[in-house]
Amino acid sequence: PIARAVRPDKLALAALAATLRAWKTGAWRAFPIYRAASANVEELEGRGGALLERVPRSKSLTVTLVPSLAAFGGGTSPERLFASRALAVESETRSADALASLMREGSPPIVARVERGKVLLDLRSVSPEEDALLAAALESLAAGAAAPSRVR
């Protein structure tokens, strides 16, 4: 009876075959997780600098480029960290948690982590194709950062 419970179905076998084919042909290099892992820090620095140039100066919102450590797999391998760069977002009028919540509620939603009182947007978790969307979201946030925070 146990053999029946653990026997793979057609879908699992098809997924395994596709994965093995990707490894054999080298197509795995195009997977987002591997592109993120292979990005070098200088590339991330350049992208971060370009994003900073697009964010308008605001008295109540500060965006800086800071060193960061990225963990892959949603933290399933916390012992293996990668040097990275992140945009640190701070507001004079909102707490870091309120700012992160506001970013998640936006369109498109931006999921960031809060660390030491700052909202961090790790550039390893943002594909280069999404940089324009991130810049637009930060521009919008900077324009509305002086508004009072919502009470829930």
Backbone as a ProteinNet text record, in pm:
[ID]
protein_1_A
[PRIMARY]
PIARAVRPDKLALAALAATLRAWKTGAWRAFPIYRAASANVEELEGRGGALLERVPRSKSLTVTLVPSLAAFGGGTSPERLFASRALAVESETRSADALASLMREGSPPIVARVERGKVLLDLRSVSPEEDALLAAALESLAAGAAAPSRVR
[TERTIARY]
80.1	0	85.6	200.3	281.7	337	367.5	419.6	319.8	195.1	93	85.1	104.4	94.5	209.4	327.2	442.5	477.2	398.2	423.9	396.1	490.2	467.8	363.3	284.4	184.9	245.4	165.5	215	265.1	196.9	236.7	373.2	394.2	523.7	635.2	608.6	709.4	739	635.9	655.9	739.1	712.6	790	935.5	957.5	1092.7	1165.3	1096.6	1157.1	1194.3	1106.3	1134.9	1253.7	1262.6	1374.1	1505.4	1506.3	1627.8	1669.6	1571.1	1601	1664.5	1612	1668	1811.6	1839	1975.7	2068.8	2022	2105.6	2139.6	2043.5	2064.3	2123.4	2134.1	2186.6	2081.6	1956.7	1848.9	1827	1879.3	1864.4	1925.8	2020.4	2083	1983.7	1872.5	1771.3	1670.4	1674.3	1580.3	1609.8	1508.1	1529.7	1617.9	1603.8	1683.8	1832.6	1866.5	2007.6	2063.3	1978.5	2022.1	2049.5	1963.5	1983.1	2109.9	2132.9	2250.3	2379.5	2375	2498.1	2526.5	2434.4	2457.6	2572.2	2665.4	2776.6	2740	2811	2781.1	2795.8	2892.6	2911.3	2788.4	2731	2608.7	2494.8	2482	2377.4	2399.1	2525.2	2558.9	2514.4	2542.8	2504.4	2354.5	2283.2	2136.9	2082.8	2140.5	2095.5	2118.7	2235.4	2264.3	2167.7	2135.6	2040.4	1901.3	1862.4	1731.9	1729.9	1839.1	1846	1831.1	1887.4	1878	1734.4	1651.3	1512.4	1419.8	1459.9	1373.3	1392.3	1285.2	1299.1	1336	1408.6	1446.8	1321.5	1313.6	1198.7	1247.7	1191.3	1230.7	1188.3	1074.1	1019.5	1053	1113.1	1148.1	1293.8	1368.2	1509.7	1532	1596.7	1631	1782.1	1848.7	1993.4	2027.6	2145.2	2194.6	2286.8	2257.2	2333.8	2377.2	2486.8	2525.2	2419.3	2401.4	2299.6	2347.5	2281.3	2306.2	2176	2180.8	2061.5	2066.4	1951.8	1937.5	1841.6	1875.8	1790.4	1697.6	1591.7	1497.6	1406.9	1380.1	1290.2	1348.3	1479.9	1544	1561.8	1538.4	1553.7	1698.6	1789.8	1932.9	1997.7	1963	2014	2164.9	2226.4	2371.6	2447.9	2382.1	2446.5	2390.5	2467.4	2425.4	2511.6	2452.8	2520.9	2533.8	2651.3	2668	2574.9	2509.8	2413	2409.4	2320.5	2294.8	2143.9	2102.8	1960.4	1935.6	1815.5	1770.7	1707.8	1758.8	1703.9	1610.9	1487.2	1386.3	1345.3	1352.2	1312.5	1220.6	1129.3	1036.5	1033.4	1023.9	1010.9	870.8	772.4	632.5	571.6	641.1	587.4	692.8	647.1	739.2	779.1	884.5	929.1	820.4	753.4	646.9	530.5	494	384.8	423.6	548.3	597.6	597	642.5	642.7	500.3	409.1	268.8	210.9	241.7	195.1	248.7	374.4	433.9	365.8	330.5	262	122.1	60.6	-75.5	-78.8	36.7	43	14.5	14.2	-5.6	105.2	198.1	207.5	256.6	219.4	266.5	417.5	483.4	626.6	649.2	711.1	736.9	881.6	899.3	1032.2	1047.9	1169.4	1189	1223.4	1187.7	1218.9	1334.2	1438.6	1558	1616.4	1630.4	1689.6	1620	1489.2	1412.5	1409.8	1456.8	1455	1384.4	1323	1263.7	1372.6	1405.3	1510.7	1451.6	1490.4	1453	1580.4	1599.2	1721.1	1716.3	1817.8	1817.1	1837.1	1880.9	1886.5	1746.2	1650.7	1513.9	1429.2	1489.8	1421	1493.1	1420.9	1486.3	1512.3	1617.1	1645.2	1526.2	1443.4	1326.2	1223	1230.7	1134.7	1185.6	1306.4	1363.4	1275.3	1220.1	1135.9	1010.2	951.1	833.6	869	982.7	1026.9	1053.8	1119.6	1148.3	1018.9	921.5	793.2	722.1	728.1	665.2	733.9	866.1	938.9	911.4	897.8	862.5	726.6	631.1	496.5	499	577.6	590	652.1	753.9	819	721.8	636.9	540.3	436.4	401.5	298.5	351.2	481.2	539.4	503.9	471	441.5	299.7	217.7	80.8	80.8	-16.8	-20.6	-45.2	12.3	-4.8	-147.1	-194.8	-329.7	-332.3	-442.4	-460.7	-550.3	-511.2	-593.1	-661.8
-120	0	128.2	126.8	248.5	283.2	181.5	207.2	286.7	261.2	333.7	479.6	502.6	638.3	727.2	670.4	751.8	742.3	668.4	654.2	786.7	836.8	964.3	948.9	1053.2	1051.7	1110.3	1118.2	1167.7	1311.2	1394.7	1534.2	1546.6	1471.2	1475.1	1424.7	1319.2	1267.3	1366.3	1433.5	1534.4	1651.5	1693.6	1801.9	1759.5	1638.6	1587.2	1580.1	1533	1524.4	1663.2	1761.3	1898.2	1956.7	1930.1	1979.9	1918	1787.7	1719.4	1767.5	1790.8	1841.4	1981	2065.3	2199.6	2192.3	2101.8	2087	2036.2	1942.1	1882.8	1983	2068.7	2163	2296	2318.2	2445.5	2554.1	2520.4	2619.8	2668.8	2597.1	2637.7	2775	2815.4	2946.3	3061.3	3037	3140.3	3145.5	3048.8	3049.6	3171.9	3243.7	3365.9	3345.7	3235.8	3214.3	3205.2	3144.8	3131.7	3261.9	3337.3	3470.1	3560.1	3553.2	3635	3594	3464	3414.5	3449.8	3456.4	3481.7	3630.1	3718	3862.2	3905.2	3982.9	4027.7	4159	4188.5	4304.9	4435.1	4440.3	4561.8	4589.4	4484.3	4499	4551.7	4496.8	4541.3	4686.7	4725.6	4864.6	4958.2	4919.1	5000.7	5016.4	4907.1	4913.1	5000	4985.2	5064.8	5212.5	5247.5	5387.5	5445	5367.3	5413.6	5433.1	5343.7	5358.3	5482.1	5507.3	5624.7	5754	5757.9	5877.6	5907.5	5803.7	5822.3	5865.8	5842.6	5877.6	6025.1	6104.3	6247	6269.1	6377.4	6412	6451.9	6404.4	6433.7	6455.4	6554.4	6579.7	6465.3	6405.5	6305.9	6161.5	6140.8	6004.7	6001.6	5909.2	5894.1	5756.2	5750	5623.3	5622.5	5520.3	5506.8	5365.1	5349.7	5217.8	5166.4	5046.8	4992.3	4848.7	4803.9	4662.7	4575.9	4457	4366.5	4222.9	4133.7	3990.6	3924.8	3847.5	3781.8	3633	3577.9	3433.9	3381.4	3271.7	3216.3	3110.1	3085.4	2981.3	3022.6	3151.5	3196.1	3172.2	3168.8	3147.8	3001.9	2910.5	2768.4	2728.6	2811.8	2786.1	2907.3	2936.4	3058.3	3058.1	2941.4	2936.6	2985.7	2997.7	3041.9	3177	3283	3417.6	3471.3	3555.9	3614.9	3765	3820.6	3966	4028	4135.9	4197.8	4348	4415.6	4557.1	4575	4667.9	4693.3	4843.1	4880.6	5017.9	5024.5	5112.8	5132.7	5252.4	5231.9	5336.7	5372.6	5502.3	5552.6	5672.4	5689.1	5801.4	5871.2	6004.3	6081.6	6071.3	6040.4	6043.1	5905.2	5800.2	5663.9	5572.3	5473.8	5372.7	5281.4	5205.6	5113.4	5009.9	4961.7	4862.9	4923	5047.3	5112.6	5137.8	5174.8	5198.1	5068.2	4959.4	4829.1	4784.5	4808.5	4773.3	4853.8	4982.1	5068.2	5019.3	4976.7	4926.4	4797	4710.4	4585.1	4609.6	4718.7	4751.2	4822.7	4861.5	4934.1	4844.9	4906.8	4832.8	4871.1	4782.2	4645	4643.5	4539.7	4530	4507	4570.6	4554.3	4492.4	4376.5	4305.4	4329.5	4390.3	4423.5	4363.5	4373.2	4329.7	4451.4	4444.2	4550.7	4502	4583.8	4546.5	4671.8	4669.1	4781.3	4915.1	4911.6	5033.8	5088.6	5009.7	5052.6	4948.3	4994.2	4903.8	4873.8	4746	4708.4	4639	4687.6	4627.4	4567.2	4438.1	4372.4	4357.1	4408.4	4408.4	4270.4	4172.2	4034.4	3978.1	4032.1	3980.9	4058.8	4155.7	4233.6	4207.4	4156.3	4132	4266.4	4273.8	4399.7	4449.8	4358.1	4397.1	4469.5	4453.7	4516.2	4648.9	4690.1	4813.1	4934.5	4944.5	5060.2	5063.2	4946.7	4940.8	4981.9	4935.4	4970	5119.7	5176.2	5320.1	5400.4	5360.2	5431.1	5421.9	5306.4	5290.3	5378	5386.8	5471.7	5619.8	5656.8	5794.9	5829.9	5739.2	5760.3	5768.2	5683.9	5682.7	5813.7	5861.2	5986.6	6103.5	6100.9	6209	6211.1	6093.4	6086	6058.6	6065	6028	6124.9	6248.6	6346.5	6331.5	6249.8	6231.1	6159	6187.4	6119.3	5970.3	5890.9	5746	5707.3	5598.7	5549.6	5478.4	5490.7	5418.5	5300.8	5183.7	5063.6	5023.5
0	0	0	65	69.7	-68.5	-149	-283.5	-366.8	-348	-421.7	-376.7	-248.6	-193.3	-239.8	-260.4	-298.1	-446.5	-522.1	-665.6	-735.8	-816.8	-886.6	-996.7	-1015.8	-1123.1	-1250.8	-1355.2	-1484.1	-1475.1	-1399.5	-1387.5	-1319.4	-1212.1	-1142.9	-1234.4	-1311.1	-1403.1	-1515.6	-1564.7	-1669.4	-1616.8	-1493.7	-1433.8	-1414.1	-1370.1	-1352.8	-1487.4	-1590.8	-1723.7	-1775.5	-1755.2	-1801.1	-1725.3	-1597	-1516.7	-1562.3	-1581.8	-1627.2	-1766.4	-1853.8	-1987.6	-1978.8	-1888.5	-1871.4	-1821	-1729.9	-1679.9	-1789.4	-1867.7	-1972.2	-2081.9	-2117.8	-2227.7	-2183.6	-2052.8	-2003.4	-1994.8	-2021.3	-2014.1	-1871.2	-1773.4	-1633	-1607	-1691.7	-1671.6	-1688	-1755.9	-1776	-1661.3	-1569.3	-1457.4	-1370.7	-1326.9	-1248.2	-1124.8	-1055.8	-934.5	-966.5	-1078.2	-1115.1	-1172	-1241.3	-1287.6	-1167.8	-1068.1	-948.1	-874.3	-863.3	-790.3	-863.1	-993.8	-1069.4	-1092.1	-1054.3	-1071.9	-981.4	-1035.7	-951.2	-882.1	-774.8	-691.8	-771.2	-863.5	-943.1	-1029.9	-1085.6	-1165.6	-1078.1	-958	-866.4	-824.7	-804.7	-771.9	-884.3	-1007.6	-1123.1	-1134.3	-1116.6	-1122.3	-1009.7	-890.3	-776.2	-798.8	-853.7	-883.3	-984.1	-1086.9	-1189	-1128.5	-1038.8	-973	-883.7	-812.8	-725.2	-804.6	-923.9	-1006.9	-1048.1	-1055	-1099.1	-986.9	-862.2	-749.2	-716	-720.4	-690.6	-544.2	-518.6	-381.8	-304.2	-182.7	-98.4	44.1	112.2	250.7	342	312.1	403.3	365.8	248.9	206.6	163.2	221.2	188.1	128.5	12.8	-51.5	-72.9	-19	-34	-78.6	-133.3	-174.3	-64.3	-13	99.3	70	131.5	120.3	188.4	136.6	188.9	176	245.9	231.7	189.4	83.4	30.5	61.1	99.3	121.3	15.1	-47.6	-152.5	-97.3	-170	-131.5	-17.8	-6.6	99.6	237.7	246.6	375.7	412.4	316.7	347.3	365.9	318.2	335.9	401.8	528.1	590.8	612.5	604.7	624.2	501.8	388.1	264.6	225.3	250.6	216.9	103.1	19.5	-94.6	-72.4	-100.9	-95.7	-199.4	-161.3	-250	-223.6	-291.1	-269.2	-259.4	-174.8	-155.1	-152.5	-191.5	-173.3	-34.8	50.3	184.4	178.5	216.9	210.8	353.5	384.7	515.9	496.9	591.8	586.6	721.4	717.2	840.4	897.3	812.8	855	875.5	840.1	852.9	912.7	986.4	1037.5	922	941.8	837	807.7	911.8	890.8	813	844.7	772.6	627.2	605.4	470.1	388.9	449.2	380.8	349.1	441.4	418.7	303.1	299.5	190.8	56.2	53.7	-70	-115.5	-20.6	-56	-110.2	-66.2	-109.6	-243.4	-295	-421.4	-541.1	-657.1	-780.7	-878.1	-904.7	-855.4	-710.6	-636.1	-498.3	-494.9	-399.4	-382.6	-245.2	-243.6	-118.8	-80.2	34.3	83.8	223.4	275.8	413.8	498.5	625	719.1	805.2	809.5	884.3	947.7	1079.5	1154.2	1124.4	1119.5	1100.9	959.6	863.7	723.5	639.1	532.2	433.4	331.3	313.5	219.8	97.8	-18.4	-146.5	-205.6	-183.8	-230.1	-381	-448.4	-595.1	-654.7	-577	-628.8	-647.8	-572.7	-583.1	-683.1	-748.2	-851.7	-983.2	-1081.3	-1210	-1278.5	-1360.6	-1431.2	-1513	-1561.7	-1639.4	-1553.2	-1420.9	-1330.3	-1272	-1308.4	-1253.4	-1280.8	-1400.2	-1434.1	-1346.8	-1322.1	-1235.4	-1092.4	-1044	-909.3	-898.8	-999.1	-998.7	-997.4	-1077.7	-1081.5	-946.8	-883.1	-752.5	-648	-652.8	-558.7	-585.3	-713.3	-747.7	-688.7	-703.9	-650.8	-498.6	-437.8	-292	-243.1	-313.5	-275.5	-287	-387.3	-407.5	-296.4	-244.3	-141.1	-2	18.8	148	258.8	224.8	327.2	381.5	315.4	362	495.6	582.4	711	692.7	782.3	770.8	806.6	745.4	772	906.4	973	1099.7	1069.8	1115.2	1092.5	1219.6
[MASK]
++++++++++++++++++++++++++++++++++++++++++++++++++++++++++++++++++++++++++++++++++++++++++++++++++++++++++++++++++++++++++++++++++++++++++++++++++++++++

